[in-house]
Short mmCIF file of C-alpha atoms in Angstrom, two decimals:
data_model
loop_
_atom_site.label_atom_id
_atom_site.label_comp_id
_atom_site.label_asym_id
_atom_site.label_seq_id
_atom_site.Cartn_x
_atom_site.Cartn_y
_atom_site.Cartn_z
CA UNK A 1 -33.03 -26.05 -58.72
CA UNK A 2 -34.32 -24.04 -55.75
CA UNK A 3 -32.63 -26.04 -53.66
CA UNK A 4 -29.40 -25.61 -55.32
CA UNK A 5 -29.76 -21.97 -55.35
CA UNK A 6 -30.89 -22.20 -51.51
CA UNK A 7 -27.35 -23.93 -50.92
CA UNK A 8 -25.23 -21.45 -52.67
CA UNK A 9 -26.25 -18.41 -51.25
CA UNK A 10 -26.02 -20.20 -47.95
CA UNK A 11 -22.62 -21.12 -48.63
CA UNK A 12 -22.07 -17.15 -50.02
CA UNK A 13 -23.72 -16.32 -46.46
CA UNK A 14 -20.98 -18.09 -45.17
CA UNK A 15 -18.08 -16.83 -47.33
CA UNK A 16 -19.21 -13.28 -45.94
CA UNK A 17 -19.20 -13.78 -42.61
CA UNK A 18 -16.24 -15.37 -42.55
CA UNK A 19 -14.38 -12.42 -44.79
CA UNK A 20 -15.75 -9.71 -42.65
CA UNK A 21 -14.72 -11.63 -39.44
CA UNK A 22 -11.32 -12.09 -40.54
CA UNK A 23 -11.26 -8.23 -42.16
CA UNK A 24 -12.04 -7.14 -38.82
CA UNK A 25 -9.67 -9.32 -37.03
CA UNK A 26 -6.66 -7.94 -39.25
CA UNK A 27 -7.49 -4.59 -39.04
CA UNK A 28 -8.59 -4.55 -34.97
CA UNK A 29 -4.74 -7.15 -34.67
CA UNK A 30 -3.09 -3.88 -36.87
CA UNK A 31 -4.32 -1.04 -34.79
CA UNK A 32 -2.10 1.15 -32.68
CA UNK A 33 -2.12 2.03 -28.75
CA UNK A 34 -3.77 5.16 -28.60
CA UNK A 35 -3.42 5.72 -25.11
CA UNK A 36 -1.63 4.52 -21.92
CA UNK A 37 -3.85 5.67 -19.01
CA UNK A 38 -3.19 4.39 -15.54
CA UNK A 39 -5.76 4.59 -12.33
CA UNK A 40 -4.52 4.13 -8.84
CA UNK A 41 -7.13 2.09 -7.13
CA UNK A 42 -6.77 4.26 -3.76
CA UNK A 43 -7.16 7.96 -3.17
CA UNK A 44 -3.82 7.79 -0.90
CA UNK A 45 -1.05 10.37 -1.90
CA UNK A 46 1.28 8.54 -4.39
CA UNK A 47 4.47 6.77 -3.70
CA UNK A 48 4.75 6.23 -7.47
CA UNK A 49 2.98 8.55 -9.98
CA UNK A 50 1.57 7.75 -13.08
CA UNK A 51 4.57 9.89 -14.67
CA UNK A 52 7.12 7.53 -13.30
CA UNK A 53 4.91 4.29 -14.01
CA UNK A 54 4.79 5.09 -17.83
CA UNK A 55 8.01 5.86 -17.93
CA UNK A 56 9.24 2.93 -16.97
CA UNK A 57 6.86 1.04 -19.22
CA UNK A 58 8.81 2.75 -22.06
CA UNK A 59 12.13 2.33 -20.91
CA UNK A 60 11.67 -1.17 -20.51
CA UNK A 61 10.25 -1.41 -24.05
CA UNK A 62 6.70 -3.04 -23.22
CA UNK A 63 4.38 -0.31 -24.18
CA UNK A 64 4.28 3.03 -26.00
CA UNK A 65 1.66 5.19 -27.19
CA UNK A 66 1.06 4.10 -30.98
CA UNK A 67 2.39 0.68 -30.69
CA UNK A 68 0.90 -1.88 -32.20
CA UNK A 69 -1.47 -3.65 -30.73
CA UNK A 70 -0.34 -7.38 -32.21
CA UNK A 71 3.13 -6.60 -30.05
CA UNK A 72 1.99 -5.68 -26.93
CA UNK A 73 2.80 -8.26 -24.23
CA UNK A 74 -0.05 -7.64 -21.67
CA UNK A 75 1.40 -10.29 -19.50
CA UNK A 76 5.02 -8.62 -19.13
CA UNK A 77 3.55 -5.36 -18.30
CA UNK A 78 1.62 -6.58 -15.61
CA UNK A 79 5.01 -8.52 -14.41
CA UNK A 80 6.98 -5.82 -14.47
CA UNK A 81 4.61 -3.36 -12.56
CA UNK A 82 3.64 -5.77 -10.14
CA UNK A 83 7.81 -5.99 -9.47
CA UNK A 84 7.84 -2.25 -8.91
CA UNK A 85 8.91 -1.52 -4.89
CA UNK A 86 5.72 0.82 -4.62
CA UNK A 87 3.13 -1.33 -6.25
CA UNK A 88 1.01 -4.09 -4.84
CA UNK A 89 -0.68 -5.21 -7.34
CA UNK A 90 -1.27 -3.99 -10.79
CA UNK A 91 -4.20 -5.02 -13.58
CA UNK A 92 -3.58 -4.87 -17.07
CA UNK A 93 -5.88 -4.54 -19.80
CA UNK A 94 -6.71 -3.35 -23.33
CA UNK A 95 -9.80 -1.68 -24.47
CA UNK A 96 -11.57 -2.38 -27.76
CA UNK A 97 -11.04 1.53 -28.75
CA UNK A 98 -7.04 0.24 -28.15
CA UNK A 99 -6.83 2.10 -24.20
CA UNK A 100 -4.25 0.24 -22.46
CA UNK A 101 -5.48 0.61 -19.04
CA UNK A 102 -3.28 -0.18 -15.77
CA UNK A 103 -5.45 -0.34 -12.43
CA UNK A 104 -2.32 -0.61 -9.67
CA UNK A 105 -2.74 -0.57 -5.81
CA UNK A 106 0.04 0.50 -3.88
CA UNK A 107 1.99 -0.72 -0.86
CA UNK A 108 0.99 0.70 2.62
CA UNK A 109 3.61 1.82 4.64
CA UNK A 110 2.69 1.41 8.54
CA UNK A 111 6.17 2.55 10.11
CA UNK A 112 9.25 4.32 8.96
CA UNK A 113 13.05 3.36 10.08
CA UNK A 114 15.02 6.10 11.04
CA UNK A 115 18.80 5.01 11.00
CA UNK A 116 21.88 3.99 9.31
CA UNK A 117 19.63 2.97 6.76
CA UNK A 118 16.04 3.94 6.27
CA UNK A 119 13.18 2.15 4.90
CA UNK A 120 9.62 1.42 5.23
CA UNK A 121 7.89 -1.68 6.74
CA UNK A 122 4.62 -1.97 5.08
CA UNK A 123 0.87 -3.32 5.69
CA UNK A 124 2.16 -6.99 5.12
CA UNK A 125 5.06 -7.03 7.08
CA UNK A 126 7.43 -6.74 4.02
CA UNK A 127 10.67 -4.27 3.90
CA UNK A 128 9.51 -1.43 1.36
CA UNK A 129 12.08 1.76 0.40
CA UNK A 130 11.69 5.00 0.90
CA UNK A 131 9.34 7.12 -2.10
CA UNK A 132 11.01 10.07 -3.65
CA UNK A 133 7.84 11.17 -4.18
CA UNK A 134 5.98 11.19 -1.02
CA UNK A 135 7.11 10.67 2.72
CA UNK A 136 4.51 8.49 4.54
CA UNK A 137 2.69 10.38 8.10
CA UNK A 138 3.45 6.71 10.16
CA UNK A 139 5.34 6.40 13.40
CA UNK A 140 9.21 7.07 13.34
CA UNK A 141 10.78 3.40 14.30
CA UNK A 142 14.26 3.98 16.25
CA UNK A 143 16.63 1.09 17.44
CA UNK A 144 15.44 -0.96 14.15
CA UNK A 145 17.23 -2.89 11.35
CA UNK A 146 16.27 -5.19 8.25
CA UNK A 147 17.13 -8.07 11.02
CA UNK A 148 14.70 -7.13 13.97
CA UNK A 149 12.28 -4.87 12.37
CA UNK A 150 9.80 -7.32 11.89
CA UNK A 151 9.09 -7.76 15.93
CA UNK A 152 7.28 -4.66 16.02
CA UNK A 153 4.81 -5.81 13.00
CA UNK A 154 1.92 -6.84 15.47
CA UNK A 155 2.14 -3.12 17.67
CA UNK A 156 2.49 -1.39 13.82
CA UNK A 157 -0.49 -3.47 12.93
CA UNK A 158 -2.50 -3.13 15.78
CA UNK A 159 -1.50 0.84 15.71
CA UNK A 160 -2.89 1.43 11.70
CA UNK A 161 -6.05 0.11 12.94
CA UNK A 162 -7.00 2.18 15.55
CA UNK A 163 -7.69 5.68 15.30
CA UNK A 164 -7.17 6.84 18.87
CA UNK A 165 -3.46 5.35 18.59
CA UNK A 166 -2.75 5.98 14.83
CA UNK A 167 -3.33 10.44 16.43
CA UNK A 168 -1.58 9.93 19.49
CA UNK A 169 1.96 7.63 18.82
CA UNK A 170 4.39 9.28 16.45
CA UNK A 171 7.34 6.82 17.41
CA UNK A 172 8.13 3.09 18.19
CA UNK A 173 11.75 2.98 20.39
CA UNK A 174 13.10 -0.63 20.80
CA UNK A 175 15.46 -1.17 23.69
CA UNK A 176 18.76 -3.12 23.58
CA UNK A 177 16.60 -5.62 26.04
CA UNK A 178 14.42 -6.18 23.05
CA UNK A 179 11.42 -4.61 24.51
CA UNK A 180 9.85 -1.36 23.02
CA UNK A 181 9.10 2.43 24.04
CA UNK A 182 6.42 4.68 22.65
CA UNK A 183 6.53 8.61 22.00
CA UNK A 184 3.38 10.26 22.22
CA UNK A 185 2.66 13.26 20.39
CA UNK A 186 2.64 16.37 22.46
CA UNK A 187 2.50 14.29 25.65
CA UNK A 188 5.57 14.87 27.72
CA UNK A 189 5.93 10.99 28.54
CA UNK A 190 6.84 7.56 27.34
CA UNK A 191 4.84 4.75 28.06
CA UNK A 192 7.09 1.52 28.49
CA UNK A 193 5.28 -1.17 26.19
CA UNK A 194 7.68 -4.17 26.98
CA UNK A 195 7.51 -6.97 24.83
CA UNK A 196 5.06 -7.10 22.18
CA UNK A 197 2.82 -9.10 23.53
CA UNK A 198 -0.82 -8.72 25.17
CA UNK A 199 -1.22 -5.75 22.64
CA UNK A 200 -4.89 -5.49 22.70
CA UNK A 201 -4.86 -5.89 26.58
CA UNK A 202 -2.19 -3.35 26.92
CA UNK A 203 -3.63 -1.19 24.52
CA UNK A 204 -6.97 -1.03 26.06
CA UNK A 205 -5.47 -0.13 29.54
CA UNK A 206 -3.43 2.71 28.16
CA UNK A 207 -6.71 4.43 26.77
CA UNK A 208 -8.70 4.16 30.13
CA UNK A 209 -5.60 6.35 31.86
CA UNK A 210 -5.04 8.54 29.04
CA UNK A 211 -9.09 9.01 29.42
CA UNK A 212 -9.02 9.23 33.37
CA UNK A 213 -5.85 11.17 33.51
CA UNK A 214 -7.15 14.10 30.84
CA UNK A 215 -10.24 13.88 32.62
CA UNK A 216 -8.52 15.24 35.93
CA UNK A 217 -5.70 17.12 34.08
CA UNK A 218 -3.03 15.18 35.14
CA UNK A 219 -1.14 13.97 31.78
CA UNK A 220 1.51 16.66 31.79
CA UNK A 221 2.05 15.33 35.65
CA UNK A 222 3.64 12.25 34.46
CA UNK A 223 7.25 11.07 32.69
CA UNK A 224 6.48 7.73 32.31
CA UNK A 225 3.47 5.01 31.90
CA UNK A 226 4.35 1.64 32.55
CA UNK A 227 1.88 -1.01 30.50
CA UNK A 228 3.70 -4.12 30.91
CA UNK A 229 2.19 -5.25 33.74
CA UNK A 230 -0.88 -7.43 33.19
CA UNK A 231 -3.58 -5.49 34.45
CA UNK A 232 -2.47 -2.00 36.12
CA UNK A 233 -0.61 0.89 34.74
CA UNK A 234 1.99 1.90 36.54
CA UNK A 235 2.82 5.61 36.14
CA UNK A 236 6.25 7.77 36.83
CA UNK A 237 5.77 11.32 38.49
CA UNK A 238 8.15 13.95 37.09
#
């Protein structure tokens, strides 16, 4: 008889557990969104705010403040942030309290097109548009078009990682020959890069004259620096 009473609460135990897990379940599967919050991973100005980034998660129909939770699609919304032109990468994730949190990265822009048609090519070597919500500080590219910009990805690159170069070179010229200029800021010069090859090399000489020629005040003595050969820098007297 013990026994048998034993094995019926047991199996009541049971029962309970099972009703409370499944109580829960409905009522956590019938809860609303109570808040959309995004976080931008970076503390870079924004090429897409958080304004524009919910908006187009409503217009698109994928999430909403106070929509249930047992509709939300969190693999859509990551799709269709992570197709946004501005955003790298975006996480998506709900919160037991019902949060629906979106971590996104953004694109980096190294260098900016100026022409006919004007666009950004970014930290990957990708074409990215213009922002309408923020105008990137990265060198001005001149001579360049969806077809050829991608020849001056190595200088771009090599330029965003080097803080002497990233202050001094405001603009990237290329030449009907192919080969590329540089505009310095404030410097009343352009230094003739040639092809984009031998950047480090090239790179490296350019910094010991720029640090021998401001050392004996001569930089506002020259109208053009000549890199492409090997070695020696060639310099143009005004």
């Amino acid at each position: 008889m013990r026994a048998v009473s034993g094995y019926i609460k047991a199996i009541s135990l049971i029962a309970l557990v099972v009703f409370l897990f499944g109580f829960a379940e409905k009522r956590q599967k019938s809860r609303k969104v109570s808040e959309v919050a995004v976080r931008f991973t970076d503390d870079e100005n924004l090429y897409v705010t958080e304004e524009a980034v919910n908006k187009l998660l409503i217009q698109n129909k994928v999430a909403a403040l106070n929509m249930d939770k047992e509709t939300l699609d969190l693999n859509r919304v990551e799709t269709l942030l992570n197709n946004h032109d501005m955003i790298e990468n975006a996480e998506v994730f709900l919160t037991l309290d019902g949060k629906l949190q979106a971590e996104i990265s953004q694109r980096k822009p190294i260098g900016r097109v100026v022409g006919n048609s004007s666009f950004y090519l970014d930290k990957n070597g990708e074409l990215m548009p213009l922002s309408p919500y923020y105008s990137a500080r990265v060198p001005l590219m001149f001579g360049f078009d969806g077809g050829n910009v991608a020849e001056a990805y190595g200088l771009l690159d090599y330029i965003k990682n080097d803080k002497f170069l990233t202050q001094h070179i405001t603009g990237i010229n290329r030449l009907s020959t192919g080969k590329f200029e540089l505009e310095m800021r404030k410097l009343d010069f352009l230094v003739y890069f040639g092809k984009a090859e031998n950047i480090e090399l090239k790179f490296n000489n350019f910094k010991a004259f720029y640090k021998k020629a401001l050392k004996d005040d001569k930089l506002n003595t020259y109208r053009k620096v000549n890199l492409q050969f090997g070695n020696q820098v060639v310099c143009t007297k005004k």
